[in-house]
């Protein structure tokens, strides 16, 4: 078995909540498996680019996941050899919603301030 290049961690709020983990729990098993497989591809193949990974901002990337009939995104950063999952959502439009991007950037800033 290959060794992963990155460890995967969930961003945790000050209250101990892991928003991406909670979002994943609300999805069906098939969607969770598809998302997990794509995150694992990034974990073992980093650094990767399009079509699976797109850079969104400095130190911020998204995993581009194709589900049945829709697409999901998991935004992450890489910090100290760890892939930190910041935000996950199902896209409803062509462009990444500004609110989702801003939330990921806010969480990224929280990590940087630690």
PDB file of N, CA and C in Angstrom:
ATOM      1  N   UNK A   1       0.853  -1.194   0.000  1.00  0.00           N
ATOM      2  CA  UNK A   1       0.000   0.000   0.000  1.00  0.00           C
ATOM      3  C   UNK A   1       0.885   1.240   0.000  1.00  0.00           C
ATOM      4  N   UNK A   2       0.561   2.191  -0.823  1.00  0.00           N
ATOM      5  CA  UNK A   2       1.308   3.444  -0.853  1.00  0.00           C
ATOM      6  C   UNK A   2       1.052   4.241   0.417  1.00  0.00           C
ATOM      7  N   UNK A   3       2.017   5.068   0.746  1.00  0.00           N
ATOM      8  CA  UNK A   3       1.874   5.956   1.893  1.00  0.00           C
ATOM      9  C   UNK A   3       1.223   7.249   1.426  1.00  0.00           C
ATOM     10  N   UNK A   4       0.223   7.749   2.161  1.00  0.00           N
ATOM     11  CA  UNK A   4      -0.388   9.013   1.745  1.00  0.00           C
ATOM     12  C   UNK A   4       0.610  10.160   1.842  1.00  0.00           C
ATOM     13  N   UNK A   5       0.498  11.087   0.923  1.00  0.00           N
ATOM     14  CA  UNK A   5       1.340  12.277   0.922  1.00  0.00           C
ATOM     15  C   UNK A   5       0.845  13.252   1.988  1.00  0.00           C
ATOM     16  N   UNK A   6      -0.471  13.330   2.130  1.00  0.00           N
ATOM     17  CA  UNK A   6      -1.087  14.230   3.102  1.00  0.00           C
ATOM     18  C   UNK A   6      -1.948  13.444   4.082  1.00  0.00           C
ATOM     19  N   UNK A   7      -1.953  13.866   5.336  1.00  0.00           N
ATOM     20  CA  UNK A   7      -2.959  13.398   6.276  1.00  0.00           C
ATOM     21  C   UNK A   7      -4.192  14.267   6.055  1.00  0.00           C
ATOM     22  N   UNK A   8      -5.369  13.718   6.289  1.00  0.00           N
ATOM     23  CA  UNK A   8      -6.601  14.480   6.101  1.00  0.00           C
ATOM     24  C   UNK A   8      -7.215  14.774   7.464  1.00  0.00           C
ATOM     25  N   UNK A   9      -7.517  16.046   7.686  1.00  0.00           N
ATOM     26  CA  UNK A   9      -8.160  16.488   8.921  1.00  0.00           C
ATOM     27  C   UNK A   9      -9.384  17.325   8.583  1.00  0.00           C
ATOM     28  N   UNK A  10     -10.334  17.323   9.484  1.00  0.00           N
ATOM     29  CA  UNK A  10     -11.499  18.183   9.350  1.00  0.00           C
ATOM     30  C   UNK A  10     -11.243  19.478  10.119  1.00  0.00           C
ATOM     31  N   UNK A  11     -11.590  20.610   9.505  1.00  0.00           N
ATOM     32  CA  UNK A  11     -11.572  21.880  10.223  1.00  0.00           C
ATOM     33  C   UNK A  11     -12.522  21.764  11.408  1.00  0.00           C
ATOM     34  N   UNK A  12     -12.086  22.282  12.558  1.00  0.00           N
ATOM     35  CA  UNK A  12     -12.906  22.221  13.765  1.00  0.00           C
ATOM     36  C   UNK A  12     -13.152  23.638  14.271  1.00  0.00           C
ATOM     37  N   UNK A  13     -14.414  23.957  14.566  1.00  0.00           N
ATOM     38  CA  UNK A  13     -14.754  25.281  15.103  1.00  0.00           C
ATOM     39  C   UNK A  13     -14.296  25.378  16.557  1.00  0.00           C
ATOM     40  N   UNK A  14     -14.380  26.584  17.094  1.00  0.00           N
ATOM     41  CA  UNK A  14     -14.028  26.799  18.498  1.00  0.00           C
ATOM     42  C   UNK A  14     -14.901  25.956  19.438  1.00  0.00           C
ATOM     43  N   UNK A  15     -16.081  25.566  18.966  1.00  0.00           N
ATOM     44  CA  UNK A  15     -17.007  24.763  19.770  1.00  0.00           C
ATOM     45  C   UNK A  15     -16.830  23.265  19.523  1.00  0.00           C
ATOM     46  N   UNK A  16     -15.794  22.898  18.752  1.00  0.00           N
ATOM     47  CA  UNK A  16     -15.508  21.487  18.507  1.00  0.00           C
ATOM     48  C   UNK A  16     -16.329  20.851  17.404  1.00  0.00           C
ATOM     49  N   UNK A  17     -17.044  21.645  16.650  1.00  0.00           N
ATOM     50  CA  UNK A  17     -17.869  21.120  15.556  1.00  0.00           C
ATOM     51  C   UNK A  17     -17.016  21.017  14.297  1.00  0.00           C
ATOM     52  N   UNK A  18     -17.172  19.925  13.564  1.00  0.00           N
ATOM     53  CA  UNK A  18     -16.471  19.713  12.302  1.00  0.00           C
ATOM     54  C   UNK A  18     -17.494  19.843  11.170  1.00  0.00           C
ATOM     55  N   UNK A  19     -17.621  21.043  10.583  1.00  0.00           N
ATOM     56  CA  UNK A  19     -18.683  21.300   9.605  1.00  0.00           C
ATOM     57  C   UNK A  19     -18.680  20.361   8.399  1.00  0.00           C
ATOM     58  N   UNK A  20     -17.511  20.012   7.875  1.00  0.00           N
ATOM     59  CA  UNK A  20     -17.487  19.137   6.700  1.00  0.00           C
ATOM     60  C   UNK A  20     -17.938  17.736   7.084  1.00  0.00           C
ATOM     61  N   UNK A  21     -17.510  17.255   8.243  1.00  0.00           N
ATOM     62  CA  UNK A  21     -17.956  15.928   8.703  1.00  0.00           C
ATOM     63  C   UNK A  21     -19.478  15.915   8.873  1.00  0.00           C
ATOM     64  N   UNK A  22     -20.027  16.974   9.472  1.00  0.00           N
ATOM     65  CA  UNK A  22     -21.478  17.064   9.666  1.00  0.00           C
ATOM     66  C   UNK A  22     -22.199  17.095   8.322  1.00  0.00           C
ATOM     67  N   UNK A  23     -21.665  17.841   7.356  1.00  0.00           N
ATOM     68  CA  UNK A  23     -22.266  17.912   6.017  1.00  0.00           C
ATOM     69  C   UNK A  23     -22.257  16.530   5.372  1.00  0.00           C
ATOM     70  N   UNK A  24     -21.141  15.822   5.496  1.00  0.00           N
ATOM     71  CA  UNK A  24     -21.042  14.483   4.908  1.00  0.00           C
ATOM     72  C   UNK A  24     -22.064  13.525   5.516  1.00  0.00           C
ATOM     73  N   UNK A  25     -22.291  13.630   6.810  1.00  0.00           N
ATOM     74  CA  UNK A  25     -23.259  12.749   7.480  1.00  0.00           C
ATOM     75  C   UNK A  25     -24.666  12.919   6.919  1.00  0.00           C
ATOM     76  N   UNK A  26     -24.959  14.102   6.370  1.00  0.00           N
ATOM     77  CA  UNK A  26     -26.285  14.362   5.818  1.00  0.00           C
ATOM     78  C   UNK A  26     -26.472  13.861   4.394  1.00  0.00           C
ATOM     79  N   UNK A  27     -25.408  13.346   3.796  1.00  0.00           N
ATOM     80  CA  UNK A  27     -25.491  12.837   2.421  1.00  0.00           C
ATOM     81  C   UNK A  27     -25.739  11.338   2.423  1.00  0.00           C
ATOM     82  N   UNK A  28     -26.211  10.828   1.299  1.00  0.00           N
ATOM     83  CA  UNK A  28     -26.421   9.378   1.238  1.00  0.00           C
ATOM     84  C   UNK A  28     -25.077   8.654   1.076  1.00  0.00           C
ATOM     85  N   UNK A  29     -25.112   7.355   1.296  1.00  0.00           N
ATOM     86  CA  UNK A  29     -23.901   6.539   1.310  1.00  0.00           C
ATOM     87  C   UNK A  29     -23.136   6.623  -0.009  1.00  0.00           C
ATOM     88  N   UNK A  30     -23.835   6.601  -1.129  1.00  0.00           N
ATOM     89  CA  UNK A  30     -23.179   6.662  -2.436  1.00  0.00           C
ATOM     90  C   UNK A  30     -22.408   7.968  -2.599  1.00  0.00           C
ATOM     91  N   UNK A  31     -23.023   9.081  -2.221  1.00  0.00           N
ATOM     92  CA  UNK A  31     -22.362  10.383  -2.328  1.00  0.00           C
ATOM     93  C   UNK A  31     -21.146  10.459  -1.404  1.00  0.00           C
ATOM     94  N   UNK A  32     -21.276   9.942  -0.184  1.00  0.00           N
ATOM     95  CA  UNK A  32     -20.148   9.955   0.755  1.00  0.00           C
ATOM     96  C   UNK A  32     -18.970   9.157   0.205  1.00  0.00           C
ATOM     97  N   UNK A  33     -19.271   8.011  -0.399  1.00  0.00           N
ATOM     98  CA  UNK A  33     -18.195   7.179  -0.964  1.00  0.00           C
ATOM     99  C   UNK A  33     -17.508   7.890  -2.116  1.00  0.00           C
ATOM    100  N   UNK A  34     -18.271   8.537  -2.974  1.00  0.00           N
ATOM    101  CA  UNK A  34     -17.689   9.256  -4.119  1.00  0.00           C
ATOM    102  C   UNK A  34     -16.796  10.399  -3.633  1.00  0.00           C
ATOM    103  N   UNK A  35     -17.270  11.142  -2.647  1.00  0.00           N
ATOM    104  CA  UNK A  35     -16.494  12.255  -2.102  1.00  0.00           C
ATOM    105  C   UNK A  35     -15.233  11.725  -1.429  1.00  0.00           C
ATOM    106  N   UNK A  36     -15.383  10.662  -0.652  1.00  0.00           N
ATOM    107  CA  UNK A  36     -14.230  10.066   0.024  1.00  0.00           C
ATOM    108  C   UNK A  36     -13.178   9.570  -0.956  1.00  0.00           C
ATOM    109  N   UNK A  37     -13.621   8.972  -2.057  1.00  0.00           N
ATOM    110  CA  UNK A  37     -12.675   8.466  -3.061  1.00  0.00           C
ATOM    111  C   UNK A  37     -11.890   9.613  -3.693  1.00  0.00           C
ATOM    112  N   UNK A  38     -12.567  10.711  -3.995  1.00  0.00           N
ATOM    113  CA  UNK A  38     -11.870  11.846  -4.608  1.00  0.00           C
ATOM    114  C   UNK A  38     -10.924  12.520  -3.613  1.00  0.00           C
ATOM    115  N   UNK A  39     -11.308  12.603  -2.360  1.00  0.00           N
ATOM    116  CA  UNK A  39     -10.410  13.169  -1.348  1.00  0.00           C
ATOM    117  C   UNK A  39      -9.187  12.264  -1.183  1.00  0.00           C
ATOM    118  N   UNK A  40      -9.409  10.963  -1.214  1.00  0.00           N
ATOM    119  CA  UNK A  40      -8.301  10.010  -1.109  1.00  0.00           C
ATOM    120  C   UNK A  40      -7.346  10.146  -2.294  1.00  0.00           C
ATOM    121  N   UNK A  41      -7.881  10.388  -3.484  1.00  0.00           N
ATOM    122  CA  UNK A  41      -7.036  10.600  -4.656  1.00  0.00           C
ATOM    123  C   UNK A  41      -6.114  11.801  -4.434  1.00  0.00           C
ATOM    124  N   UNK A  42      -6.665  12.873  -3.875  1.00  0.00           N
ATOM    125  CA  UNK A  42      -5.849  14.057  -3.570  1.00  0.00           C
ATOM    126  C   UNK A  42      -4.833  13.718  -2.484  1.00  0.00           C
ATOM    127  N   UNK A  43      -5.260  13.021  -1.456  1.00  0.00           N
ATOM    128  CA  UNK A  43      -4.396  12.656  -0.336  1.00  0.00           C
ATOM    129  C   UNK A  43      -3.166  11.874  -0.813  1.00  0.00           C
ATOM    130  N   UNK A  44      -3.350  10.962  -1.747  1.00  0.00           N
ATOM    131  CA  UNK A  44      -2.254  10.112  -2.212  1.00  0.00           C
ATOM    132  C   UNK A  44      -1.523  10.687  -3.425  1.00  0.00           C
ATOM    133  N   UNK A  45      -2.115  11.671  -4.109  1.00  0.00           N
ATOM    134  CA  UNK A  45      -1.517  12.170  -5.344  1.00  0.00           C
ATOM    135  C   UNK A  45      -1.056  13.607  -5.316  1.00  0.00           C
ATOM    136  N   UNK A  46      -1.184  14.264  -4.161  1.00  0.00           N
ATOM    137  CA  UNK A  46      -0.866  15.690  -4.064  1.00  0.00           C
ATOM    138  C   UNK A  46       0.555  15.974  -4.521  1.00  0.00           C
ATOM    139  N   UNK A  47       0.792  17.061  -5.248  1.00  0.00           N
ATOM    140  CA  UNK A  47      -0.174  18.059  -5.720  1.00  0.00           C
ATOM    141  C   UNK A  47      -0.841  17.623  -7.018  1.00  0.00           C
ATOM    142  N   UNK A  48      -2.104  17.942  -7.150  1.00  0.00           N
ATOM    143  CA  UNK A  48      -2.892  17.640  -8.338  1.00  0.00           C
ATOM    144  C   UNK A  48      -3.515  18.924  -8.869  1.00  0.00           C
ATOM    145  N   UNK A  49      -3.895  18.887 -10.137  1.00  0.00           N
ATOM    146  CA  UNK A  49      -4.565  20.027 -10.740  1.00  0.00           C
ATOM    147  C   UNK A  49      -5.884  19.600 -11.356  1.00  0.00           C
ATOM    148  N   UNK A  50      -6.319  20.385 -12.316  1.00  0.00           N
ATOM    149  CA  UNK A  50      -7.578  20.108 -13.004  1.00  0.00           C
ATOM    150  C   UNK A  50      -7.470  18.758 -13.716  1.00  0.00           C
ATOM    151  N   UNK A  51      -8.566  18.017 -13.851  1.00  0.00           N
ATOM    152  CA  UNK A  51      -9.937  18.432 -13.553  1.00  0.00           C
ATOM    153  C   UNK A  51     -10.379  18.177 -12.108  1.00  0.00           C
ATOM    154  N   UNK A  52      -9.569  17.488 -11.297  1.00  0.00           N
ATOM    155  CA  UNK A  52     -10.024  17.127  -9.953  1.00  0.00           C
ATOM    156  C   UNK A  52      -9.848  18.257  -8.943  1.00  0.00           C
ATOM    157  N   UNK A  53      -8.746  18.987  -9.036  1.00  0.00           N
ATOM    158  CA  UNK A  53      -8.440  20.025  -8.045  1.00  0.00           C
ATOM    159  C   UNK A  53      -8.256  21.361  -8.749  1.00  0.00           C
ATOM    160  N   UNK A  54      -8.885  22.384  -8.206  1.00  0.00           N
ATOM    161  CA  UNK A  54      -8.734  23.733  -8.752  1.00  0.00           C
ATOM    162  C   UNK A  54      -8.331  24.676  -7.633  1.00  0.00           C
ATOM    163  N   UNK A  55      -7.337  25.502  -7.917  1.00  0.00           N
ATOM    164  CA  UNK A  55      -6.907  26.512  -6.950  1.00  0.00           C
ATOM    165  C   UNK A  55      -7.921  27.652  -6.966  1.00  0.00           C
ATOM    166  N   UNK A  56      -8.368  28.050  -5.773  1.00  0.00           N
ATOM    167  CA  UNK A  56      -9.388  29.084  -5.650  1.00  0.00           C
ATOM    168  C   UNK A  56      -8.804  30.416  -5.183  1.00  0.00           C
ATOM    169  N   UNK A  57      -7.769  30.352  -4.349  1.00  0.00           N
ATOM    170  CA  UNK A  57      -7.127  31.540  -3.783  1.00  0.00           C
ATOM    171  C   UNK A  57      -5.802  31.068  -3.192  1.00  0.00           C
ATOM    172  N   UNK A  58      -5.054  31.993  -2.643  1.00  0.00           N
ATOM    173  CA  UNK A  58      -3.789  31.621  -2.011  1.00  0.00           C
ATOM    174  C   UNK A  58      -4.063  30.607  -0.899  1.00  0.00           C
ATOM    175  N   UNK A  59      -3.404  29.451  -0.983  1.00  0.00           N
ATOM    176  CA  UNK A  59      -3.534  28.376   0.016  1.00  0.00           C
ATOM    177  C   UNK A  59      -4.936  27.788   0.111  1.00  0.00           C
ATOM    178  N   UNK A  60      -5.760  27.962  -0.925  1.00  0.00           N
ATOM    179  CA  UNK A  60      -7.127  27.432  -0.907  1.00  0.00           C
ATOM    180  C   UNK A  60      -7.417  26.732  -2.233  1.00  0.00           C
ATOM    181  N   UNK A  61      -7.845  25.458  -2.131  1.00  0.00           N
ATOM    182  CA  UNK A  61      -8.190  24.663  -3.302  1.00  0.00           C
ATOM    183  C   UNK A  61      -9.563  24.036  -3.098  1.00  0.00           C
ATOM    184  N   UNK A  62     -10.124  23.541  -4.204  1.00  0.00           N
ATOM    185  CA  UNK A  62     -11.364  22.775  -4.106  1.00  0.00           C
ATOM    186  C   UNK A  62     -11.180  21.441  -4.799  1.00  0.00           C
ATOM    187  N   UNK A  63     -11.774  20.398  -4.200  1.00  0.00           N
ATOM    188  CA  UNK A  63     -11.886  19.097  -4.854  1.00  0.00           C
ATOM    189  C   UNK A  63     -13.203  19.140  -5.610  1.00  0.00           C
ATOM    190  N   UNK A  64     -13.138  18.855  -6.898  1.00  0.00           N
ATOM    191  CA  UNK A  64     -14.303  18.932  -7.777  1.00  0.00           C
ATOM    192  C   UNK A  64     -14.885  17.521  -7.933  1.00  0.00           C
ATOM    193  N   UNK A  65     -16.017  17.283  -7.300  1.00  0.00           N
ATOM    194  CA  UNK A  65     -16.585  15.936  -7.202  1.00  0.00           C
ATOM    195  C   UNK A  65     -17.858  15.845  -8.031  1.00  0.00           C
ATOM    196  N   UNK A  66     -17.909  14.818  -8.876  1.00  0.00           N
ATOM    197  CA  UNK A  66     -19.090  14.575  -9.704  1.00  0.00           C
ATOM    198  C   UNK A  66     -19.935  13.479  -9.065  1.00  0.00           C
ATOM    199  N   UNK A  67     -21.121  13.860  -8.643  1.00  0.00           N
ATOM    200  CA  UNK A  67     -22.089  12.921  -8.091  1.00  0.00           C
ATOM    201  C   UNK A  67     -23.131  12.631  -9.168  1.00  0.00           C
ATOM    202  N   UNK A  68     -24.038  11.725  -8.896  1.00  0.00           N
ATOM    203  CA  UNK A  68     -25.084  11.419  -9.871  1.00  0.00           C
ATOM    204  C   UNK A  68     -26.044  12.606  -9.951  1.00  0.00           C
ATOM    205  N   UNK A  69     -26.071  13.263 -11.093  1.00  0.00           N
ATOM    206  CA  UNK A  69     -26.998  14.356 -11.335  1.00  0.00           C
ATOM    207  C   UNK A  69     -26.640  15.688 -10.689  1.00  0.00           C
ATOM    208  N   UNK A  70     -25.479  15.777 -10.049  1.00  0.00           N
ATOM    209  CA  UNK A  70     -25.075  17.041  -9.425  1.00  0.00           C
ATOM    210  C   UNK A  70     -23.582  17.011  -9.139  1.00  0.00           C
ATOM    211  N   UNK A  71     -23.080  18.145  -8.708  1.00  0.00           N
ATOM    212  CA  UNK A  71     -21.660  18.225  -8.394  1.00  0.00           C
ATOM    213  C   UNK A  71     -21.476  18.799  -6.992  1.00  0.00           C
ATOM    214  N   UNK A  72     -20.438  18.320  -6.340  1.00  0.00           N
ATOM    215  CA  UNK A  72     -20.116  18.792  -4.994  1.00  0.00           C
ATOM    216  C   UNK A  72     -18.708  19.360  -5.005  1.00  0.00           C
ATOM    217  N   UNK A  73     -18.434  20.163  -4.005  1.00  0.00           N
ATOM    218  CA  UNK A  73     -17.107  20.740  -3.821  1.00  0.00           C
ATOM    219  C   UNK A  73     -16.712  20.599  -2.355  1.00  0.00           C
ATOM    220  N   UNK A  74     -15.451  20.274  -2.146  1.00  0.00           N
ATOM    221  CA  UNK A  74     -14.878  20.303  -0.807  1.00  0.00           C
ATOM    222  C   UNK A  74     -13.675  21.232  -0.889  1.00  0.00           C
ATOM    223  N   UNK A  75     -13.744  22.331  -0.151  1.00  0.00           N
ATOM    224  CA  UNK A  75     -12.654  23.301  -0.145  1.00  0.00           C
ATOM    225  C   UNK A  75     -11.687  22.936   0.967  1.00  0.00           C
ATOM    226  N   UNK A  76     -10.393  23.070   0.654  1.00  0.00           N
ATOM    227  CA  UNK A  76      -9.378  22.657   1.614  1.00  0.00           C
ATOM    228  C   UNK A  76      -8.129  23.516   1.507  1.00  0.00           C
ATOM    229  N   UNK A  77      -7.305  23.399   2.531  1.00  0.00           N
ATOM    230  CA  UNK A  77      -5.979  24.002   2.521  1.00  0.00           C
ATOM    231  C   UNK A  77      -4.990  22.907   2.871  1.00  0.00           C
ATOM    232  N   UNK A  78      -3.727  23.169   2.586  1.00  0.00           N
ATOM    233  CA  UNK A  78      -2.661  22.258   2.988  1.00  0.00           C
ATOM    234  C   UNK A  78      -1.785  23.019   3.969  1.00  0.00           C
ATOM    235  N   UNK A  79      -1.627  22.440   5.159  1.00  0.00           N
ATOM    236  CA  UNK A  79      -0.879  23.098   6.230  1.00  0.00           C
ATOM    237  C   UNK A  79      -0.077  22.032   6.976  1.00  0.00           C
ATOM    238  N   UNK A  80       1.232  22.179   7.010  1.00  0.00           N
ATOM    239  CA  UNK A  80       2.118  21.241   7.720  1.00  0.00           C
ATOM    240  C   UNK A  80       1.886  19.786   7.289  1.00  0.00           C
ATOM    241  N   UNK A  81       1.764  19.556   5.976  1.00  0.00           N
ATOM    242  CA  UNK A  81       1.588  18.197   5.475  1.00  0.00           C
ATOM    243  C   UNK A  81       0.210  17.611   5.711  1.00  0.00           C
ATOM    244  N   UNK A  82      -0.731  18.474   6.042  1.00  0.00           N
ATOM    245  CA  UNK A  82      -2.103  18.016   6.285  1.00  0.00           C
ATOM    246  C   UNK A  82      -3.067  18.701   5.326  1.00  0.00           C
ATOM    247  N   UNK A  83      -3.999  17.926   4.824  1.00  0.00           N
ATOM    248  CA  UNK A  83      -5.093  18.443   4.003  1.00  0.00           C
ATOM    249  C   UNK A  83      -6.241  18.715   4.965  1.00  0.00           C
ATOM    250  N   UNK A  84      -6.540  19.988   5.172  1.00  0.00           N
ATOM    251  CA  UNK A  84      -7.587  20.357   6.129  1.00  0.00           C
ATOM    252  C   UNK A  84      -8.844  20.725   5.359  1.00  0.00           C
ATOM    253  N   UNK A  85      -9.894  19.936   5.557  1.00  0.00           N
ATOM    254  CA  UNK A  85     -11.154  20.130   4.851  1.00  0.00           C
ATOM    255  C   UNK A  85     -11.918  21.268   5.524  1.00  0.00           C
ATOM    256  N   UNK A  86     -12.095  22.362   4.797  1.00  0.00           N
ATOM    257  CA  UNK A  86     -12.660  23.582   5.360  1.00  0.00           C
ATOM    258  C   UNK A  86     -14.166  23.701   5.177  1.00  0.00           C
ATOM    259  N   UNK A  87     -14.649  23.303   3.994  1.00  0.00           N
ATOM    260  CA  UNK A  87     -16.061  23.539   3.688  1.00  0.00           C
ATOM    261  C   UNK A  87     -16.486  22.606   2.563  1.00  0.00           C
ATOM    262  N   UNK A  88     -17.690  22.060   2.678  1.00  0.00           N
ATOM    263  CA  UNK A  88     -18.243  21.200   1.632  1.00  0.00           C
ATOM    264  C   UNK A  88     -19.642  21.641   1.282  1.00  0.00           C
ATOM    265  N   UNK A  89     -19.987  21.526   0.000  1.00  0.00           N
ATOM    266  CA  UNK A  89     -21.326  21.912  -0.438  1.00  0.00           C
ATOM    267  C   UNK A  89     -21.624  21.285  -1.798  1.00  0.00           C
ATOM    268  N   UNK A  90     -22.914  21.208  -2.111  1.00  0.00           N
ATOM    269  CA  UNK A  90     -23.370  20.774  -3.431  1.00  0.00           C
ATOM    270  C   UNK A  90     -23.651  22.028  -4.232  1.00  0.00           C
ATOM    271  N   UNK A  91     -23.049  22.102  -5.405  1.00  0.00           N
ATOM    272  CA  UNK A  91     -23.214  23.302  -6.237  1.00  0.00           C
ATOM    273  C   UNK A  91     -24.588  23.317  -6.890  1.00  0.00           C
ATOM    274  N   UNK A  92     -25.153  24.511  -6.947  1.00  0.00           N
ATOM    275  CA  UNK A  92     -26.459  24.683  -7.583  1.00  0.00           C
ATOM    276  C   UNK A  92     -26.361  25.572  -8.814  1.00  0.00           C
ATOM    277  N   UNK A  93     -25.169  26.136  -9.065  1.00  0.00           N
ATOM    278  CA  UNK A  93     -24.977  26.997 -10.229  1.00  0.00           C
ATOM    279  C   UNK A  93     -23.581  26.770 -10.785  1.00  0.00           C
ATOM    280  N   UNK A  94     -23.321  27.354 -11.940  1.00  0.00           N
ATOM    281  CA  UNK A  94     -22.033  27.195 -12.608  1.00  0.00           C
ATOM    282  C   UNK A  94     -20.890  27.760 -11.765  1.00  0.00           C
ATOM    283  N   UNK A  95     -21.090  28.948 -11.231  1.00  0.00           N
ATOM    284  CA  UNK A  95     -20.045  29.603 -10.455  1.00  0.00           C
ATOM    285  C   UNK A  95     -20.098  29.176  -8.997  1.00  0.00           C
ATOM    286  N   UNK A  96     -18.943  29.221  -8.340  1.00  0.00           N
ATOM    287  CA  UNK A  96     -18.898  28.945  -6.908  1.00  0.00           C
ATOM    288  C   UNK A  96     -19.581  30.098  -6.177  1.00  0.00           C
ATOM    289  N   UNK A  97     -20.589  29.800  -5.363  1.00  0.00           N
ATOM    290  CA  UNK A  97     -21.269  30.875  -4.642  1.00  0.00           C
ATOM    291  C   UNK A  97     -20.308  31.659  -3.758  1.00  0.00           C
ATOM    292  N   UNK A  98     -20.432  32.972  -3.777  1.00  0.00           N
ATOM    293  CA  UNK A  98     -19.544  33.842  -3.015  1.00  0.00           C
ATOM    294  C   UNK A  98     -19.586  33.524  -1.520  1.00  0.00           C
ATOM    295  N   UNK A  99     -20.774  33.198  -1.005  1.00  0.00           N
ATOM    296  CA  UNK A  99     -20.905  32.878   0.419  1.00  0.00           C
ATOM    297  C   UNK A  99     -20.055  31.661   0.790  1.00  0.00           C
ATOM    298  N   UNK A 100     -20.057  30.649  -0.080  1.00  0.00           N
ATOM    299  CA  UNK A 100     -19.283  29.438   0.191  1.00  0.00           C
ATOM    300  C   UNK A 100     -17.783  29.736   0.145  1.00  0.00           C
ATOM    301  N   UNK A 101     -17.365  30.525  -0.826  1.00  0.00           N
ATOM    302  CA  UNK A 101     -15.961  30.900  -0.936  1.00  0.00           C
ATOM    303  C   UNK A 101     -15.528  31.717   0.281  1.00  0.00           C
ATOM    304  N   UNK A 102     -16.347  32.671   0.683  1.00  0.00           N
ATOM    305  CA  UNK A 102     -16.011  33.515   1.839  1.00  0.00           C
ATOM    306  C   UNK A 102     -15.932  32.702   3.130  1.00  0.00           C
ATOM    307  N   UNK A 103     -16.807  31.715   3.280  1.00  0.00           N
ATOM    308  CA  UNK A 103     -16.777  30.872   4.470  1.00  0.00           C
ATOM    309  C   UNK A 103     -15.481  30.070   4.515  1.00  0.00           C
ATOM    310  N   UNK A 104     -15.075  29.513   3.389  1.00  0.00           N
ATOM    311  CA  UNK A 104     -13.821  28.755   3.339  1.00  0.00           C
ATOM    312  C   UNK A 104     -12.632  29.652   3.651  1.00  0.00           C
ATOM    313  N   UNK A 105     -12.625  30.868   3.116  1.00  0.00           N
ATOM    314  CA  UNK A 105     -11.530  31.809   3.378  1.00  0.00           C
ATOM    315  C   UNK A 105     -11.500  32.185   4.863  1.00  0.00           C
ATOM    316  N   UNK A 106     -12.666  32.390   5.450  1.00  0.00           N
ATOM    317  CA  UNK A 106     -12.742  32.719   6.884  1.00  0.00           C
ATOM    318  C   UNK A 106     -12.143  31.591   7.729  1.00  0.00           C
ATOM    319  N   UNK A 107     -12.481  30.352   7.397  1.00  0.00           N
ATOM    320  CA  UNK A 107     -11.943  29.208   8.144  1.00  0.00           C
ATOM    321  C   UNK A 107     -10.441  29.070   7.912  1.00  0.00           C
ATOM    322  N   UNK A 108      -9.990  29.344   6.698  1.00  0.00           N
ATOM    323  CA  UNK A 108      -8.565  29.320   6.389  1.00  0.00           C
ATOM    324  C   UNK A 108      -7.819  30.325   7.272  1.00  0.00           C
ATOM    325  N   UNK A 109      -8.370  31.513   7.402  1.00  0.00           N
ATOM    326  CA  UNK A 109      -7.741  32.553   8.236  1.00  0.00           C
ATOM    327  C   UNK A 109      -7.679  32.112   9.695  1.00  0.00           C
ATOM    328  N   UNK A 110      -8.704  31.391  10.154  1.00  0.00           N
ATOM    329  CA  UNK A 110      -8.694  30.893  11.532  1.00  0.00           C
ATOM    330  C   UNK A 110      -7.549  29.900  11.738  1.00  0.00           C
ATOM    331  N   UNK A 111      -7.305  29.057  10.751  1.00  0.00           N
ATOM    332  CA  UNK A 111      -6.200  28.084  10.839  1.00  0.00           C
ATOM    333  C   UNK A 111      -4.859  28.802  10.863  1.00  0.00           C
ATOM    334  N   UNK A 112      -4.713  29.778  10.013  1.00  0.00           N
ATOM    335  CA  UNK A 112      -3.455  30.533   9.944  1.00  0.00           C
ATOM    336  C   UNK A 112      -3.147  31.272  11.240  1.00  0.00           C
ATOM    337  N   UNK A 113      -4.186  31.639  11.984  1.00  0.00           N
ATOM    338  CA  UNK A 113      -3.967  32.413  13.211  1.00  0.00           C
ATOM    339  C   UNK A 113      -3.584  31.537  14.402  1.00  0.00           C
ATOM    340  N   UNK A 114      -3.617  30.225  14.226  1.00  0.00           N
ATOM    341  CA  UNK A 114      -3.274  29.306  15.338  1.00  0.00           C
ATOM    342  C   UNK A 114      -1.787  29.282  15.580  1.00  0.00           C
TER     343      UNK A 114
END
